[in-house]
Amino acid sequence: MITSMQPSWSAARLDYALATSRAENRAALGLYLPVGYPSRIASLDALHLMARHADILELGIPHTDPHLDGPVIQLANAQALDAGFEMIDLFTAATQLTASSTTAIVVMSYWAPIARFGPKLFAERLAVAGGAGVFIPDLPEHAAATWHSAAQEEGLYTIPLIPAHASNARLTEIGAGSSGMVYAPATPGRSGSRRPLSPYLPRLVRRLRTATGLPVAVGIGISTPDHAARASRYADAVVVGSAVIRRMTTWRNAPDLAAGQVAMTFADGVRRASSSAR
């Protein structure tokens, strides 16, 4: 775990979200949406409604090759790019959401868009906009030092995706370069899976927490409110993405209202777990 970094005021919002949900004996609810999907205006409207129910909003940066994601998020990325997404849209969304809610803002991005924009400038702009940290599932080893330097200078957290079968030594190594929280897959494979949660997930969460000393978020496969309720009993956060987008595609005339409705059902799910010991 990175110990030398002084978290920014915006990073402290993530700490607060995790501490508040822990005090309520549940996991924090994280909701993911690519910025600009299905359009700039609809995306912002949806995110504002989602913020009413989410502890954490994960703003996705659309990318031409979202290779770790399933077809639902891939299509949403493509639509956002076709609609004209630009990086300024991310900073605008983060600024508006930070000003209008207490929800913590985390960015999910592949490395390529950040590298093209410039890691130092990206970190600077995101910190000013109110971002707490960045989840980079494919951060390459050769770029890690550059990114960590930029993020630490701005007080941003760096959130990794943890391989489910990593050794304890590898988990400790990953944790040493991580901050804020770590991210574990709830099911094998790419995002959007509708398979049952892995029976080994509770053990994986315990291993990650012990090895890294950080809160553990689970995502990639949280497809129903029941999944969220079950994972909330042992994880520090649950993150939902494809399920939000699926609902939005069925309400084409009001995708923002669909996002708000599904956010509410998943919020009910994580709070359902608060009556059980975690």
Backbone as CSV, one residue per row, in Angstrom:
resi,resn,N_x,N_y,N_z,CA_x,CA_y,CA_z,C_x,C_y,C_z
1,MET,0.843,-1.200,0.000,0.000,0.000,0.000,0.871,1.240,0.000
2,ILE,0.541,2.229,-0.830,1.296,3.468,-0.864,1.032,4.234,0.426
3,THR,2.094,4.522,1.165,1.921,5.197,2.450,2.416,6.636,2.442
4,SER,3.212,7.023,1.420,3.813,8.349,1.419,2.894,9.407,0.832
5,MET,1.799,9.001,0.202,0.924,9.946,-0.464,-0.010,10.633,0.512
6,GLN,-0.174,11.947,0.322,-1.172,12.691,1.078,-2.424,12.784,0.232
7,PRO,-3.512,12.070,0.604,-4.717,12.099,-0.235,-5.253,13.514,-0.383
8,SER,-5.744,13.814,-1.576,-6.362,15.106,-1.831,-7.724,15.169,-1.158
9,TRP,-8.319,16.367,-1.167,-9.664,16.505,-0.601,-10.655,15.613,-1.341
10,SER,-10.452,15.448,-2.656,-11.377,14.619,-3.429,-11.159,13.137,-3.148
11,ALA,-9.904,12.735,-2.927,-9.639,11.345,-2.568,-10.250,11.020,-1.205
12,ALA,-10.269,11.998,-0.326,-10.857,11.787,0.998,-12.347,11.468,0.910
13,ARG,-12.995,11.880,-0.176,-14.407,11.538,-0.357,-14.592,10.029,-0.510
14,LEU,-13.630,9.362,-1.133,-13.713,7.902,-1.238,-13.539,7.271,0.133
15,ASP,-12.575,7.768,0.907,-12.391,7.261,2.269,-13.682,7.423,3.074
16,TYR,-14.319,8.572,2.929,-15.547,8.847,3.667,-16.670,7.910,3.233
17,ALA,-16.793,7.678,1.927,-17.844,6.785,1.426,-17.667,5.378,1.977
18,LEU,-16.440,4.894,1.996,-16.177,3.547,2.499,-16.391,3.473,4.011
19,ALA,-15.985,4.511,4.729,-16.163,4.523,6.188,-17.641,4.612,6.556
20,THR,-18.395,5.411,5.815,-19.821,5.560,6.110,-20.573,4.260,5.888
21,SER,-20.309,3.598,4.767,-20.994,2.331,4.502,-20.573,1.261,5.518
22,ARG,-19.307,1.284,5.903,-18.847,0.313,6.915,-19.582,0.529,8.233
23,ALA,-19.795,1.782,8.588,-20.521,2.088,9.825,-21.966,1.631,9.748
24,GLU,-22.501,1.538,8.528,-23.867,1.054,8.326,-23.911,-0.458,8.115
25,ASN,-22.760,-1.105,8.294,-22.674,-2.570,8.224,-23.041,-3.107,6.839
26,ARG,-22.555,-2.420,5.816,-22.818,-2.833,4.433,-21.652,-2.407,3.560
27,ALA,-21.679,-2.852,2.324,-20.696,-2.395,1.349,-21.142,-1.075,0.734
28,ALA,-20.175,-0.290,0.299,-20.485,0.897,-0.491,-20.963,0.449,-1.870
29,LEU,-21.899,1.183,-2.438,-22.383,0.871,-3.778,-21.668,1.744,-4.796
30,GLY,-20.982,1.093,-5.729,-20.356,1.790,-6.837,-21.124,1.510,-8.117
31,LEU,-21.394,2.536,-8.911,-22.107,2.391,-10.177,-21.241,2.950,-11.299
32,TYR,-21.127,2.191,-12.370,-20.262,2.539,-13.494,-21.078,2.951,-14.715
33,LEU,-20.594,3.982,-15.407,-21.181,4.366,-16.693,-20.111,5.040,-17.530
34,PRO,-19.981,4.643,-18.809,-19.062,5.386,-19.684,-19.574,6.800,-19.891
35,VAL,-18.741,7.783,-19.684,-19.149,9.170,-19.904,-19.451,9.353,-21.394
36,GLY,-20.575,9.985,-21.678,-20.974,10.194,-23.062,-21.920,9.152,-23.601
37,TYR,-22.254,8.135,-22.794,-23.219,7.121,-23.231,-24.578,7.419,-22.610
38,PRO,-25.650,7.363,-23.383,-25.704,7.172,-24.829,-25.448,8.454,-25.618
39,SER,-25.391,9.589,-24.916,-25.040,10.879,-25.507,-24.510,11.734,-24.367
40,ARG,-23.910,12.874,-24.700,-23.360,13.728,-23.647,-24.440,14.134,-22.638
41,ILE,-25.562,14.625,-23.128,-26.607,15.127,-22.233,-27.243,13.997,-21.444
42,ALA,-27.594,12.903,-22.119,-28.227,11.782,-21.427,-27.297,11.169,-20.390
43,SER,-26.013,11.139,-20.697,-25.035,10.601,-19.756,-24.992,11.423,-18.472
44,LEU,-24.913,12.738,-18.604,-24.885,13.593,-17.416,-26.173,13.475,-16.617
45,ASP,-27.307,13.451,-17.314,-28.583,13.301,-16.610,-28.629,11.983,-15.846
46,ALA,-28.166,10.903,-16.481,-28.167,9.598,-15.834,-27.251,9.587,-14.612
47,LEU,-26.072,10.160,-14.746,-25.111,10.166,-13.635,-25.642,10.963,-12.443
48,HIS,-26.321,12.068,-12.713,-26.896,12.846,-11.601,-27.958,12.031,-10.868
49,LEU,-28.769,11.268,-11.585,-29.773,10.433,-10.934,-29.121,9.265,-10.201
50,MET,-28.092,8.690,-10.783,-27.377,7.594,-10.128,-26.711,8.057,-8.837
51,ALA,-26.245,9.301,-8.825,-25.559,9.832,-7.642,-26.470,9.904,-6.418
52,ARG,-27.780,9.914,-6.646,-28.706,9.938,-5.510,-28.664,8.636,-4.711
53,HIS,-28.199,7.569,-5.336,-28.237,6.256,-4.692,-26.852,5.626,-4.514
54,ALA,-25.863,6.116,-5.242,-24.534,5.510,-5.209,-23.645,6.182,-4.162
55,ASP,-22.808,5.388,-3.528,-21.754,5.934,-2.667,-20.547,6.346,-3.510
56,ILE,-20.348,5.611,-4.610,-19.220,5.838,-5.507,-19.744,5.799,-6.941
57,LEU,-19.365,6.773,-7.745,-19.646,6.728,-9.173,-18.332,6.461,-9.901
58,GLU,-18.349,5.453,-10.754,-17.172,5.089,-11.544,-17.405,5.591,-12.965
59,LEU,-16.709,6.641,-13.335,-16.876,7.252,-14.643,-15.931,6.577,-15.629
60,GLY,-16.495,5.946,-16.635,-15.685,5.251,-17.620,-15.231,6.179,-18.728
61,ILE,-13.970,6.035,-19.132,-13.467,6.763,-20.294,-13.631,5.853,-21.504
62,PRO,-14.488,6.206,-22.460,-14.682,5.359,-23.634,-13.365,5.127,-24.379
63,HIS,-13.208,3.901,-24.850,-11.948,3.493,-25.491,-12.290,2.616,-26.686
64,THR,-11.471,2.696,-27.706,-11.728,1.929,-28.925,-11.463,0.440,-28.767
65,ASP,-10.720,0.058,-27.732,-10.393,-1.358,-27.530,-10.570,-1.745,-26.076
66,PRO,-11.812,-1.791,-25.594,-12.057,-2.183,-24.200,-11.998,-3.702,-24.042
67,HIS,-10.808,-4.264,-24.193,-10.648,-5.709,-24.362,-10.956,-6.526,-23.115
68,LEU,-10.997,-5.895,-21.957,-11.314,-6.635,-20.733,-12.811,-6.614,-20.419
69,ASP,-13.565,-5.906,-21.242,-15.005,-5.785,-21.019,-15.790,-6.675,-21.968
70,GLY,-17.003,-7.009,-21.547,-17.901,-7.802,-22.360,-18.642,-6.945,-23.367
71,PRO,-19.537,-7.568,-24.153,-20.197,-6.861,-25.257,-21.060,-5.681,-24.832
72,VAL,-21.673,-5.731,-23.661,-22.540,-4.626,-23.230,-21.733,-3.341,-23.081
73,ILE,-20.616,-3.417,-22.366,-19.791,-2.225,-22.159,-19.035,-1.859,-23.429
74,GLN,-18.642,-2.847,-24.223,-17.985,-2.541,-25.495,-18.886,-1.697,-26.391
75,LEU,-20.155,-2.086,-26.494,-21.093,-1.334,-27.334,-21.352,0.057,-26.771
76,ALA,-21.420,0.163,-25.442,-21.620,1.478,-24.830,-20.420,2.382,-25.087
77,ASN,-19.213,1.829,-25.027,-18.009,2.598,-25.350,-18.071,3.110,-26.783
78,ALA,-18.428,2.213,-27.696,-18.490,2.589,-29.109,-19.524,3.680,-29.345
79,GLN,-20.672,3.577,-28.693,-21.729,4.577,-28.892,-21.299,5.936,-28.346
80,ALA,-20.628,5.921,-27.188,-20.157,7.181,-26.616,-19.135,7.851,-27.535
81,LEU,-18.243,7.061,-28.122,-17.257,7.620,-29.051,-17.938,8.146,-30.311
82,ASP,-18.919,7.395,-30.818,-19.658,7.844,-32.001,-20.417,9.147,-31.725
83,ALA,-20.846,9.312,-30.460,-21.584,10.519,-30.078,-20.665,11.718,-29.866
84,GLY,-19.334,11.480,-29.986,-18.397,12.597,-29.922,-17.685,12.792,-28.602
85,PHE,-17.582,11.753,-27.773,-16.897,11.907,-26.485,-15.511,12.510,-26.667
86,GLU,-15.192,13.468,-25.791,-13.860,14.026,-25.670,-13.493,14.061,-24.196
87,MET,-12.193,14.101,-23.894,-11.767,14.017,-22.501,-12.339,15.145,-21.648
88,ILE,-12.585,16.285,-22.247,-13.181,17.385,-21.492,-14.535,16.981,-20.914
89,ASP,-15.232,16.050,-21.561,-16.530,15.593,-21.060,-16.372,14.885,-19.721
90,LEU,-15.270,14.161,-19.556,-15.006,13.495,-18.275,-14.828,14.527,-17.172
91,PHE,-13.997,15.523,-17.418,-13.725,16.516,-16.383,-14.966,17.352,-16.076
92,THR,-15.773,17.608,-17.093,-17.027,18.339,-16.871,-17.966,17.529,-15.986
93,ALA,-18.099,16.236,-16.284,-18.979,15.379,-15.485,-18.496,15.303,-14.046
94,ALA,-17.204,15.093,-13.853,-16.668,14.994,-12.492,-16.886,16.287,-11.722
95,THR,-16.666,17.423,-12.371,-16.847,18.713,-11.712,-18.300,18.910,-11.281
96,GLN,-19.229,18.632,-12.185,-20.651,18.816,-11.871,-21.101,17.875,-10.752
97,LEU,-20.684,16.617,-10.830,-21.125,15.639,-9.838,-20.528,15.925,-8.466
98,THR,-19.298,16.377,-8.437,-18.666,16.723,-7.163,-19.363,17.908,-6.521
99,ALA,-19.783,18.854,-7.347,-20.437,20.053,-6.814,-21.856,19.783,-6.339
100,SER,-22.517,18.795,-6.930,-23.946,18.596,-6.659,-24.251,17.429,-5.727
101,SER,-23.228,16.647,-5.341,-23.476,15.490,-4.485,-22.258,15.201,-3.618
102,THR,-22.434,14.303,-2.673,-21.306,13.874,-1.829,-20.709,12.559,-2.324
103,THR,-21.206,12.060,-3.439,-20.731,10.796,-3.994,-19.265,10.905,-4.393
104,ALA,-18.485,9.875,-4.056,-17.075,9.848,-4.453,-16.980,9.536,-5.945
105,ILE,-16.055,10.193,-6.614,-15.884,10.023,-8.059,-14.579,9.269,-8.334
106,VAL,-14.709,8.112,-8.966,-13.561,7.324,-9.389,-13.636,7.185,-10.904
107,VAL,-12.503,7.198,-11.573,-12.463,7.041,-13.023,-11.956,5.654,-13.368
108,MET,-12.638,4.987,-14.313,-12.142,3.734,-14.863,-11.629,4.009,-16.267
109,SER,-10.359,3.702,-16.502,-9.797,3.933,-17.832,-8.751,2.887,-18.162
110,TYR,-8.729,2.491,-19.427,-7.579,1.761,-19.928,-6.411,2.746,-20.016
111,TRP,-5.200,2.199,-20.090,-4.032,3.063,-20.052,-3.910,3.937,-21.293
112,ALA,-4.277,3.433,-22.459,-4.030,4.151,-23.710,-4.620,5.566,-23.724
113,PRO,-5.881,5.780,-23.320,-6.405,7.158,-23.349,-5.645,8.101,-22.423
114,ILE,-5.213,7.611,-21.267,-4.455,8.454,-20.341,-3.080,8.772,-20.923
115,ALA,-2.449,7.771,-21.529,-1.135,7.982,-22.141,-1.208,9.009,-23.257
116,ARG,-2.276,8.944,-24.070,-2.428,9.910,-25.166,-2.642,11.324,-24.628
117,PHE,-3.428,11.461,-23.581,-3.727,12.781,-23.029,-2.521,13.366,-22.307
118,GLY,-1.715,12.473,-21.719,-0.575,12.890,-20.909,-0.870,12.613,-19.443
119,PRO,-0.172,11.638,-18.815,-0.494,11.242,-17.434,-0.472,12.399,-16.440
120,LYS,0.523,13.264,-16.550,0.624,14.364,-15.582,-0.544,15.339,-15.739
121,LEU,-0.825,15.714,-16.972,-1.938,16.638,-17.207,-3.264,16.001,-16.828
122,PHE,-3.420,14.710,-17.135,-4.658,14.013,-16.781,-4.867,14.039,-15.267
123,ALA,-3.819,13.698,-14.514,-3.932,13.695,-13.055,-4.264,15.081,-12.522
124,GLU,-3.632,16.095,-13.078,-3.894,17.469,-12.636,-5.350,17.858,-12.876
125,ARG,-5.833,17.576,-14.084,-7.198,17.965,-14.439,-8.221,17.187,-13.620
126,LEU,-7.967,15.908,-13.399,-8.920,15.093,-12.641,-8.980,15.527,-11.184
127,ALA,-7.841,15.842,-10.609,-7.823,16.289,-9.210,-8.613,17.579,-9.051
128,VAL,-8.438,18.515,-9.969,-9.177,19.774,-9.911,-10.679,19.533,-10.063
129,ALA,-11.035,18.551,-10.897,-12.449,18.247,-11.146,-13.108,17.483,-10.004
130,GLY,-12.318,16.972,-9.071,-12.904,16.287,-7.916,-12.804,14.783,-7.935
131,GLY,-11.993,14.225,-8.823,-11.819,12.776,-8.853,-11.034,12.278,-7.659
132,ALA,-11.430,11.123,-7.140,-10.739,10.536,-5.990,-9.584,9.648,-6.406
133,GLY,-9.718,8.997,-7.562,-8.686,8.073,-7.991,-9.030,7.475,-9.329
134,VAL,-8.149,6.604,-9.801,-8.303,6.015,-11.116,-8.092,4.511,-11.037
135,PHE,-9.017,3.783,-11.629,-8.930,2.327,-11.754,-8.420,2.044,-13.163
136,ILE,-7.195,1.518,-13.260,-6.563,1.239,-14.546,-6.288,-0.266,-14.614
137,PRO,-7.182,-1.039,-15.234,-7.033,-2.494,-15.187,-5.866,-3.032,-15.995
138,ASP,-5.339,-2.226,-16.942,-4.251,-2.725,-17.794,-3.004,-1.847,-17.708
139,LEU,-2.766,-1.228,-16.556,-1.591,-0.370,-16.398,-0.323,-1.180,-16.661
140,PRO,0.421,-0.856,-17.730,1.603,-1.659,-18.060,2.751,-1.383,-17.094
141,GLU,3.576,-2.371,-16.904,4.679,-2.251,-15.952,5.606,-1.099,-16.317
142,HIS,5.844,-0.905,-17.626,6.784,0.137,-18.039,6.253,1.546,-17.794
143,ALA,4.929,1.672,-17.616,4.329,2.991,-17.399,3.967,3.239,-15.942
144,ALA,4.118,2.224,-15.091,3.640,2.323,-13.713,4.313,3.465,-12.957
145,ALA,5.628,3.602,-13.084,6.329,4.645,-12.340,5.860,6.035,-12.758
146,THR,5.667,6.231,-14.067,5.191,7.516,-14.566,3.825,7.863,-13.998
147,TRP,2.908,6.879,-14.044,1.565,7.144,-13.537,1.570,7.369,-12.032
148,HIS,2.265,6.512,-11.282,2.261,6.649,-9.827,2.807,8.010,-9.410
149,SER,3.832,8.482,-10.085,4.392,9.790,-9.765,3.367,10.892,-9.985
150,ALA,2.672,10.834,-11.135,1.662,11.852,-11.441,0.509,11.805,-10.451
151,ALA,0.037,10.590,-10.147,-1.106,10.441,-9.249,-0.765,10.877,-7.828
152,GLN,0.396,10.472,-7.346,0.774,10.837,-5.982,0.943,12.343,-5.833
153,GLU,1.483,12.986,-6.860,1.677,14.432,-6.784,0.350,15.163,-6.626
154,GLU,-0.719,14.603,-7.207,-2.036,15.236,-7.128,-2.916,14.655,-6.022
155,GLY,-2.395,13.682,-5.280,-3.167,13.082,-4.198,-4.266,12.158,-4.662
156,LEU,-4.110,11.572,-5.858,-5.110,10.654,-6.408,-4.765,9.213,-6.044
157,TYR,-5.787,8.420,-5.797,-5.587,7.006,-5.533,-5.410,6.237,-6.847
158,THR,-4.602,5.184,-6.785,-4.422,4.259,-7.902,-5.008,2.917,-7.508
159,ILE,-6.042,2.492,-8.219,-6.808,1.296,-7.864,-6.537,0.200,-8.884
160,PRO,-5.979,-0.934,-8.458,-5.654,-1.996,-9.418,-6.743,-3.060,-9.507
161,LEU,-6.728,-3.792,-10.607,-7.532,-5.004,-10.729,-6.660,-6.165,-10.302
162,ILE,-7.111,-6.930,-9.315,-6.308,-8.006,-8.744,-6.623,-9.330,-9.441
163,PRO,-5.629,-10.046,-9.942,-5.882,-11.377,-10.506,-6.404,-12.320,-9.427
164,ALA,-7.443,-13.065,-9.756,-8.091,-13.918,-8.752,-7.165,-14.994,-8.214
165,HIS,-6.211,-15.444,-9.028,-5.357,-16.562,-8.605,-3.933,-16.129,-8.298
166,ALA,-3.736,-14.856,-7.982,-2.395,-14.374,-7.661,-1.908,-14.965,-6.343
167,SER,-0.608,-15.191,-6.262,-0.009,-15.690,-5.021,-0.039,-14.595,-3.962
168,ASN,0.140,-14.979,-2.717,0.167,-13.994,-1.640,1.293,-12.982,-1.847
169,ALA,2.433,-13.476,-2.350,3.554,-12.570,-2.612,3.191,-11.551,-3.681
170,ARG,2.500,-12.002,-4.721,2.092,-11.097,-5.788,1.055,-10.101,-5.292
171,LEU,0.135,-10.556,-4.434,-0.864,-9.653,-3.874,-0.200,-8.550,-3.056
172,THR,0.792,-8.924,-2.280,1.512,-7.936,-1.476,2.233,-6.938,-2.371
173,GLU,2.809,-7.442,-3.469,3.509,-6.580,-4.418,2.550,-5.585,-5.065
174,ILE,1.383,-6.075,-5.475,0.388,-5.186,-6.091,-0.090,-4.158,-5.069
175,GLY,-0.316,-4.610,-3.850,-0.778,-3.700,-2.812,0.204,-2.586,-2.516
176,ALA,1.483,-2.861,-2.692,2.499,-1.847,-2.423,2.417,-0.684,-3.394
177,GLY,1.851,-0.915,-4.576,1.698,0.148,-5.560,0.277,0.627,-5.685
178,SER,-0.545,0.360,-4.694,-1.972,0.683,-4.765,-2.367,1.599,-3.616
179,SER,-3.500,2.245,-3.765,-3.993,3.124,-2.709,-5.501,3.279,-2.861
180,GLY,-6.155,3.646,-1.775,-7.600,3.858,-1.796,-8.381,2.581,-1.594
181,MET,-8.301,1.679,-2.564,-8.915,0.363,-2.474,-8.366,-0.493,-3.611
182,VAL,-8.680,-1.769,-3.579,-8.317,-2.671,-4.664,-9.593,-3.297,-5.205
183,TYR,-9.504,-3.841,-6.411,-10.679,-4.292,-7.156,-10.531,-5.767,-7.471
184,ALA,-11.524,-6.574,-7.103,-11.479,-8.015,-7.329,-12.628,-8.450,-8.227
185,PRO,-12.391,-9.395,-9.139,-13.476,-9.891,-9.999,-14.429,-10.798,-9.229
186,ALA,-15.729,-10.531,-9.388,-16.736,-11.358,-8.714,-16.976,-12.672,-9.439
187,THR,-16.729,-12.683,-10.752,-16.882,-13.889,-11.561,-15.693,-13.954,-12.517
188,PRO,-15.363,-15.125,-13.034,-14.269,-15.213,-14.004,-14.657,-14.552,-15.326
189,GLY,-13.660,-14.105,-16.070,-13.918,-13.597,-17.407,-14.133,-12.099,-17.460
190,ARG,-14.787,-11.664,-18.541,-14.963,-10.234,-18.792,-16.211,-9.690,-18.101
191,SER,-16.338,-8.382,-18.092,-17.502,-7.748,-17.466,-18.776,-8.142,-18.205
192,GLY,-19.890,-8.039,-17.485,-21.182,-8.336,-18.102,-21.642,-9.767,-17.919
193,SER,-20.848,-10.571,-17.226,-21.239,-11.966,-16.997,-22.500,-12.024,-16.151
194,ARG,-23.351,-12.993,-16.464,-24.541,-13.205,-15.633,-24.456,-14.564,-14.941
195,ARG,-23.232,-14.995,-14.694,-23.013,-16.254,-13.991,-23.159,-16.058,-12.489
196,PRO,-23.309,-17.161,-11.733,-23.322,-17.043,-10.269,-21.999,-16.484,-9.762
197,LEU,-22.040,-15.851,-8.615,-20.809,-15.360,-8.014,-19.890,-16.529,-7.698
198,SER,-18.596,-16.286,-7.802,-17.629,-17.326,-7.478,-17.773,-17.736,-6.019
199,PRO,-17.823,-19.048,-5.736,-17.904,-19.481,-4.339,-16.644,-19.143,-3.556
200,TYR,-15.575,-18.825,-4.279,-14.308,-18.497,-3.625,-14.154,-17.000,-3.372
201,LEU,-15.167,-16.213,-3.752,-15.047,-14.765,-3.633,-14.853,-14.284,-2.191
202,PRO,-15.597,-14.799,-1.206,-15.356,-14.332,0.170,-13.911,-14.570,0.622
203,ARG,-13.361,-15.730,0.250,-11.976,-16.025,0.629,-11.016,-15.081,-0.091
204,LEU,-11.285,-14.795,-1.383,-10.429,-13.880,-2.125,-10.440,-12.495,-1.489
205,VAL,-11.605,-12.020,-1.101,-11.700,-10.705,-0.461,-10.869,-10.678,0.814
206,ARG,-10.966,-11.733,1.632,-10.177,-11.779,2.868,-8.687,-11.772,2.561
207,ARG,-8.271,-12.536,1.550,-6.855,-12.587,1.186,-6.361,-11.211,0.741
208,LEU,-7.160,-10.536,-0.081,-6.755,-9.222,-0.577,-6.654,-8.206,0.551
209,ARG,-7.619,-8.236,1.439,-7.615,-7.287,2.547,-6.384,-7.492,3.427
210,THR,-6.053,-8.757,3.682,-4.893,-9.068,4.513,-3.590,-8.692,3.816
211,ALA,-3.491,-9.013,2.510,-2.238,-8.802,1.782,-1.967,-7.340,1.493
212,THR,-3.020,-6.565,1.225,-2.817,-5.180,0.807,-3.077,-4.163,1.912
213,GLY,-3.878,-4.544,2.901,-4.253,-3.593,3.934,-5.238,-2.548,3.457
214,LEU,-5.882,-2.806,2.298,-6.798,-1.835,1.696,-8.221,-2.387,1.632
215,PRO,-9.221,-1.513,1.577,-10.586,-1.973,1.331,-10.666,-2.688,-0.017
216,VAL,-11.608,-3.622,-0.121,-11.731,-4.442,-1.332,-13.094,-4.210,-1.968
217,ALA,-13.075,-3.804,-3.244,-14.288,-3.679,-4.038,-14.410,-4.904,-4.933
218,VAL,-15.627,-5.387,-5.126,-15.846,-6.493,-6.058,-16.762,-6.009,-7.177
219,GLY,-16.425,-6.403,-8.394,-17.214,-6.054,-9.562,-16.978,-7.107,-10.621
220,ILE,-17.328,-6.791,-11.863,-17.188,-7.752,-12.963,-18.043,-8.983,-12.665
221,GLY,-19.336,-8.832,-12.799,-20.232,-9.956,-12.558,-21.305,-9.712,-11.518
222,ILE,-21.363,-8.505,-10.937,-22.460,-8.162,-10.012,-23.640,-7.748,-10.893
223,SER,-24.478,-8.714,-11.232,-25.508,-8.463,-12.246,-26.921,-8.336,-11.697
224,THR,-27.141,-8.646,-10.436,-28.474,-8.548,-9.848,-28.395,-7.925,-8.453
225,PRO,-29.492,-7.353,-7.964,-29.493,-6.843,-6.592,-29.179,-7.930,-5.566
226,ASP,-29.563,-9.187,-5.857,-29.237,-10.272,-4.942,-27.730,-10.494,-4.883
227,HIS,-27.055,-10.422,-6.038,-25.590,-10.482,-6.038,-25.011,-9.385,-5.143
228,ALA,-25.541,-8.176,-5.305,-25.048,-7.049,-4.517,-25.252,-7.283,-3.031
229,ALA,-26.412,-7.819,-2.665,-26.704,-8.093,-1.261,-25.744,-9.121,-0.690
230,ARG,-25.489,-10.172,-1.463,-24.596,-11.231,-0.976,-23.168,-10.724,-0.839
231,ALA,-22.672,-10.019,-1.861,-21.308,-9.518,-1.811,-21.130,-8.455,-0.734
232,SER,-22.207,-7.727,-0.433,-22.145,-6.672,0.571,-21.855,-7.214,1.964
233,ARG,-22.067,-8.505,2.154,-21.844,-9.093,3.479,-20.363,-9.261,3.798
234,TYR,-19.499,-9.222,2.767,-18.074,-9.416,3.051,-17.159,-8.432,2.320
235,ALA,-17.632,-7.787,1.257,-16.793,-6.830,0.527,-16.967,-5.429,1.095
236,ASP,-16.013,-4.574,0.821,-16.101,-3.180,1.257,-16.888,-2.332,0.266
237,ALA,-16.937,-2.765,-0.988,-17.715,-2.064,-2.015,-18.116,-3.065,-3.077
238,VAL,-19.257,-2.831,-3.704,-19.663,-3.617,-4.872,-19.880,-2.633,-6.013
239,VAL,-19.441,-3.019,-7.204,-19.501,-2.129,-8.360,-20.346,-2.774,-9.456
240,VAL,-21.302,-2.020,-9.970,-22.258,-2.513,-10.965,-22.136,-1.653,-12.218
241,GLY,-22.008,-2.291,-13.373,-21.884,-1.542,-14.607,-22.810,-2.026,-15.702
242,SER,-22.593,-3.255,-16.169,-23.364,-3.768,-17.303,-24.861,-3.785,-17.021
243,ALA,-25.245,-4.075,-15.777,-26.672,-4.121,-15.445,-27.325,-2.747,-15.612
244,VAL,-26.575,-1.685,-15.316,-27.098,-0.333,-15.511,-27.308,-0.069,-16.998
245,ILE,-26.303,-0.415,-17.800,-26.375,-0.141,-19.234,-27.479,-0.969,-19.890
246,ARG,-27.613,-2.237,-19.477,-28.690,-3.073,-20.043,-30.050,-2.413,-19.821
247,ARG,-30.297,-1.901,-18.618,-31.584,-1.277,-18.344,-31.758,-0.016,-19.189
248,MET,-30.688,0.728,-19.373,-30.776,1.947,-20.171,-31.139,1.637,-21.624
249,THR,-30.647,0.508,-22.151,-30.951,0.168,-23.545,-32.409,-0.216,-23.736
250,THR,-33.092,-0.642,-22.667,-34.497,-1.018,-22.795,-35.422,0.197,-22.662
251,TRP,-34.900,1.315,-22.157,-35.681,2.544,-22.025,-35.058,3.611,-22.914
252,ARG,-35.107,3.407,-24.210,-34.390,4.284,-25.133,-34.900,5.723,-25.091
253,ASN,-36.158,5.911,-24.734,-36.711,7.260,-24.682,-36.409,7.986,-23.376
254,ALA,-35.964,7.223,-22.362,-35.644,7.835,-21.069,-34.516,7.054,-20.395
255,PRO,-33.337,7.002,-21.010,-32.243,6.209,-20.432,-31.791,6.734,-19.080
256,ASP,-31.910,8.034,-18.860,-31.506,8.575,-17.565,-32.419,8.071,-16.451
257,LEU,-33.727,8.013,-16.713,-34.658,7.502,-15.702,-34.414,6.015,-15.443
258,ALA,-34.065,5.279,-16.493,-33.749,3.867,-16.321,-32.534,3.692,-15.433
259,ALA,-31.513,4.522,-15.639,-30.303,4.437,-14.813,-30.630,4.740,-13.356
260,GLY,-31.461,5.736,-13.125,-31.851,6.055,-11.756,-32.620,4.938,-11.100
261,GLN,-33.494,4.289,-11.862,-34.289,3.198,-11.287,-33.414,2.007,-10.918
262,VAL,-32.521,1.610,-11.820,-31.679,0.456,-11.516,-30.711,0.788,-10.378
263,ALA,-30.273,2.036,-10.285,-29.427,2.442,-9.170,-30.155,2.246,-7.850
264,MET,-31.423,2.610,-7.824,-32.212,2.464,-6.604,-32.362,0.989,-6.207
265,THR,-32.563,0.104,-7.178,-32.744,-1.313,-6.840,-31.458,-1.917,-6.299
266,PHE,-30.310,-1.517,-6.850,-29.045,-2.044,-6.326,-28.708,-1.435,-4.966
267,ALA,-29.095,-0.174,-4.747,-28.909,0.427,-3.431,-29.720,-0.330,-2.385
268,ASP,-30.932,-0.718,-2.746,-31.738,-1.541,-1.839,-31.040,-2.867,-1.566
269,GLY,-30.372,-3.414,-2.585,-29.683,-4.682,-2.421,-28.564,-4.604,-1.395
270,VAL,-27.684,-3.608,-1.500,-26.578,-3.548,-0.540,-27.086,-3.223,0.870
271,ARG,-28.162,-2.465,0.959,-28.689,-2.151,2.277,-29.437,-3.332,2.894
272,ARG,-29.904,-4.241,2.043,-30.550,-5.457,2.543,-29.581,-6.278,3.392
273,ALA,-28.284,-6.151,3.079,-27.280,-6.955,3.780,-26.921,-6.372,5.141
274,SER,-27.387,-5.151,5.433,-26.939,-4.482,6.658,-27.458,-5.168,7.917
275,SER,-28.495,-5.974,7.781,-29.029,-6.670,8.957,-28.265,-7.955,9.251
276,SER,-27.346,-8.345,8.326,-26.543,-9.552,8.541,-25.134,-9.154,8.959
277,ALA,-24.524,-9.987,9.754,-23.138,-9.733,10.175,-22.217,-9.832,8.982
278,ARG,-21.306,-8.882,8.865,-20.353,-8.891,7.759,-19.021,-9.417,8.231
